[in-house]
Structure formats: C-alpha cells, structure tokens
Amino acid sequence: MSKKLQGNGRWESSRMMLPEHRAQLIERQRIQSGEAPAVRAQVPTRQELELIRDYTLLPMMLTIVEKNRIQMELSTVSMKQLYVIALDALMRRIHMDLVLVKKSLREHGIKVYDDETVDSAVHYRYVCRGYEDRLAMTRDVVRSEISVRLARYVGGLFKKDDGGV
C-alpha cells in the first residue's frame, strides 16, 4: 500500500475493500503494532456466504407465506381449501430448508445476528470461525430474491414425480 493511502483513514474503512483484503490488512496492522498474532480467522467461502444469505431470507419467506395463508383462510374464494393446503405444504418445505441451513451453519461454526434495519436495507452481522463481518441487502434485492425463490418452491411443489400424479 502506498504511503499516500496508508494512514489517511479512507483506505482502511473503505466499504469497497474485499473481506479477504480487510482481514489481511488487520493482520498486518497487528504485526506492525507488536501485538501477538491472532488466531487465524477464516474468511467464509462462497457456499458459507450463501448459507448466511439463506438464513436471512428463509424466515422472511416463511412470514410472507404465512400471511398469505391467513388471508386465504379469511377469504371467500371458492377453492380456498386447495390454496390453504398448498400454502401449508410450501411452508413445510421452507421450514425444512431453514432447519438444514441452521444445522449447516452450526457445523461450519457460523453465527448470524440481526444488526439493524435501515429504510433502504437490512443488515446482519456474522461471525465465521473468528472472522467477523456484515451482510447488507437492499430491500429491492430482498424482494426480487424472495420472488425468485418462492417461484422455485412453488414450481417444485407441483413438479410431476416419476410415480406421481
């Protein structure tokens, strides 16, 4: 890092810095200050970041499906029983996936915490084997991701199996 960038406060706090580079910079600063080397924190893999993202999105999806189910139960639609049963099945699948994601996070030594919700984004803090960082998603990204995932779940729900209907 050039002398111009070092110590100006902008480089170290930049959000444009990749997590791997931030971890290297922190480690380098510890060594320069004479501090004992920390236990090597492991940056999460792409798969682990996807698990963290699933962990944040699946509960939101469950809430959406549950609200739709309640609305459907209160409606006067003639086929409401069919819709309620389908929404129940959808909730079961999402819940099963959430249980698997939680189990995987535990096995990988990852903890996720609600951080804050700002008008334009939701933030989560996570700790992965000593490495700590934040995940932020704008509301538009959350909406579109949930829409795509719900479409996939619904498609899988009514997918024709080999021995099925």
Short mmCIF file of C-alpha atoms in Angstrom, two decimals, residues 17-148:
data_model
loop_
_atom_site.label_atom_id
_atom_site.label_comp_id
_atom_site.label_asym_id
_atom_site.label_seq_id
_atom_site.Cartn_x
_atom_site.Cartn_y
_atom_site.Cartn_z
CA MET A 17 -12.40 -3.45 0.24
CA LEU A 18 -12.91 -7.19 -0.20
CA PRO A 19 -13.29 -9.18 3.02
CA GLU A 20 -10.08 -11.12 2.32
CA HIS A 21 -8.10 -7.90 1.94
CA ARG A 22 -9.63 -6.40 5.09
CA ALA A 23 -8.56 -9.49 7.07
CA GLN A 24 -5.02 -9.24 5.64
CA LEU A 25 -4.83 -5.53 6.47
CA ILE A 26 -5.96 -6.08 10.05
CA GLU A 27 -3.42 -8.88 10.49
CA ARG A 28 -0.64 -6.72 9.03
CA GLN A 29 -1.55 -3.86 11.40
CA ARG A 30 -1.44 -6.22 14.39
CA ILE A 31 2.02 -7.42 13.42
CA GLN A 32 3.30 -3.85 12.90
CA SER A 33 1.97 -2.74 16.29
CA GLY A 34 3.79 -5.61 18.00
CA GLU A 35 0.55 -7.26 19.05
CA ALA A 36 0.59 -11.04 19.33
CA PRO A 37 -0.69 -12.69 16.16
CA ALA A 38 -4.34 -13.53 16.50
CA VAL A 39 -5.83 -16.91 15.86
CA ARG A 40 -6.13 -17.06 12.10
CA ALA A 41 -9.73 -16.14 11.32
CA GLN A 42 -11.07 -17.91 8.26
CA VAL A 43 -12.93 -15.87 5.70
CA PRO A 44 -16.21 -17.61 4.79
CA THR A 45 -16.35 -19.46 1.49
CA ARG A 46 -18.88 -18.64 -1.20
CA GLN A 47 -21.00 -21.59 -0.07
CA GLU A 48 -20.96 -20.35 3.52
CA LEU A 49 -21.98 -16.85 2.42
CA GLU A 50 -24.90 -18.42 0.56
CA LEU A 51 -25.87 -20.25 3.76
CA ILE A 52 -25.83 -16.93 5.62
CA ARG A 53 -27.98 -15.38 2.92
CA ASP A 54 -30.41 -18.33 3.05
CA TYR A 55 -30.57 -17.99 6.83
CA THR A 56 -31.65 -14.37 6.44
CA LEU A 57 -34.12 -14.86 3.56
CA LEU A 58 -35.93 -18.08 4.53
CA PRO A 59 -37.58 -16.63 7.68
CA MET A 60 -38.83 -13.68 5.62
CA MET A 61 -40.25 -16.10 3.07
CA LEU A 62 -41.98 -18.08 5.82
CA THR A 63 -43.58 -14.89 7.14
CA ILE A 64 -44.84 -13.93 3.68
CA VAL A 65 -46.32 -17.36 3.00
CA GLU A 66 -47.91 -17.47 6.47
CA LYS A 67 -49.54 -14.05 5.97
CA ASN A 68 -50.90 -15.19 2.61
CA ARG A 69 -52.22 -18.36 4.21
CA ILE A 70 -54.07 -16.38 6.90
CA GLN A 71 -55.52 -14.05 4.25
CA MET A 72 -56.64 -17.04 2.22
CA GLU A 73 -58.35 -18.65 5.22
CA LEU A 74 -60.31 -15.45 5.80
CA SER A 75 -61.27 -15.05 2.15
CA THR A 76 -64.44 -16.23 0.43
CA VAL A 77 -62.65 -17.78 -2.54
CA SER A 78 -64.40 -20.99 -3.59
CA MET A 79 -61.15 -23.00 -3.84
CA LYS A 80 -59.63 -21.64 -0.64
CA GLN A 81 -59.11 -25.11 0.88
CA LEU A 82 -56.85 -26.05 -2.04
CA TYR A 83 -54.83 -22.84 -1.65
CA VAL A 84 -54.52 -23.27 2.12
CA ILE A 85 -53.26 -26.86 1.71
CA ALA A 86 -50.76 -25.74 -0.95
CA LEU A 87 -49.53 -22.89 1.27
CA ASP A 88 -49.16 -25.32 4.20
CA ALA A 89 -47.03 -27.61 2.03
CA LEU A 90 -44.96 -24.63 0.90
CA MET A 91 -44.39 -23.56 4.50
CA ARG A 92 -43.28 -27.09 5.44
CA ARG A 93 -40.69 -27.15 2.64
CA ILE A 94 -39.32 -23.72 3.50
CA HIS A 95 -39.17 -24.69 7.19
CA MET A 96 -37.31 -27.94 6.39
CA ASP A 97 -34.76 -25.97 4.35
CA LEU A 98 -34.36 -23.47 7.18
CA VAL A 99 -33.66 -26.31 9.63
CA LEU A 100 -30.99 -27.68 7.25
CA VAL A 101 -29.41 -24.24 6.84
CA LYS A 102 -29.27 -23.74 10.62
CA LYS A 103 -27.66 -27.15 11.03
CA SER A 104 -25.07 -26.35 8.34
CA LEU A 105 -24.25 -23.00 9.93
CA ARG A 106 -23.71 -24.73 13.27
CA GLU A 107 -21.43 -27.33 11.66
CA HIS A 108 -19.37 -24.61 9.95
CA GLY A 109 -19.07 -22.58 13.16
CA ILE A 110 -21.02 -19.58 11.85
CA LYS A 111 -23.29 -17.35 13.91
CA VAL A 112 -25.59 -14.73 12.39
CA TYR A 113 -27.06 -11.78 14.31
CA ASP A 114 -29.66 -9.17 13.37
CA ASP A 115 -27.76 -5.93 13.16
CA GLU A 116 -30.05 -3.14 12.04
CA THR A 117 -32.73 -2.35 9.53
CA VAL A 118 -32.42 0.94 7.75
CA ASP A 119 -35.13 2.24 5.41
CA SER A 120 -33.29 1.09 2.30
CA ALA A 121 -31.50 -2.05 3.53
CA VAL A 122 -31.35 -4.84 6.09
CA HIS A 123 -28.06 -5.60 7.81
CA TYR A 124 -26.85 -8.76 9.51
CA ARG A 125 -23.64 -9.33 11.41
CA TYR A 126 -21.99 -12.72 11.20
CA VAL A 127 -19.04 -14.44 12.83
CA CYS A 128 -17.37 -17.23 10.89
CA ARG A 129 -14.64 -19.08 12.79
CA GLY A 130 -13.32 -15.84 14.28
CA TYR A 131 -13.84 -13.69 11.20
CA GLU A 132 -16.49 -11.03 11.75
CA ASP A 133 -18.25 -9.01 9.05
CA ARG A 134 -21.62 -7.65 7.97
CA LEU A 135 -24.03 -8.65 5.24
CA ALA A 136 -26.27 -5.92 3.83
CA MET A 137 -29.08 -6.33 1.33
CA THR A 138 -31.28 -3.59 -0.08
CA ARG A 139 -35.00 -4.10 0.14
CA ASP A 140 -35.24 -4.34 -3.65
CA VAL A 141 -32.69 -7.17 -3.71
CA VAL A 142 -34.54 -8.94 -0.90
CA ARG A 143 -37.88 -8.62 -2.71
CA SER A 144 -36.55 -9.90 -6.01
CA GLU A 145 -34.61 -12.75 -4.41
CA ILE A 146 -37.66 -13.84 -2.40
CA SER A 147 -39.82 -13.66 -5.52
CA VAL A 148 -37.43 -15.89 -7.47
#
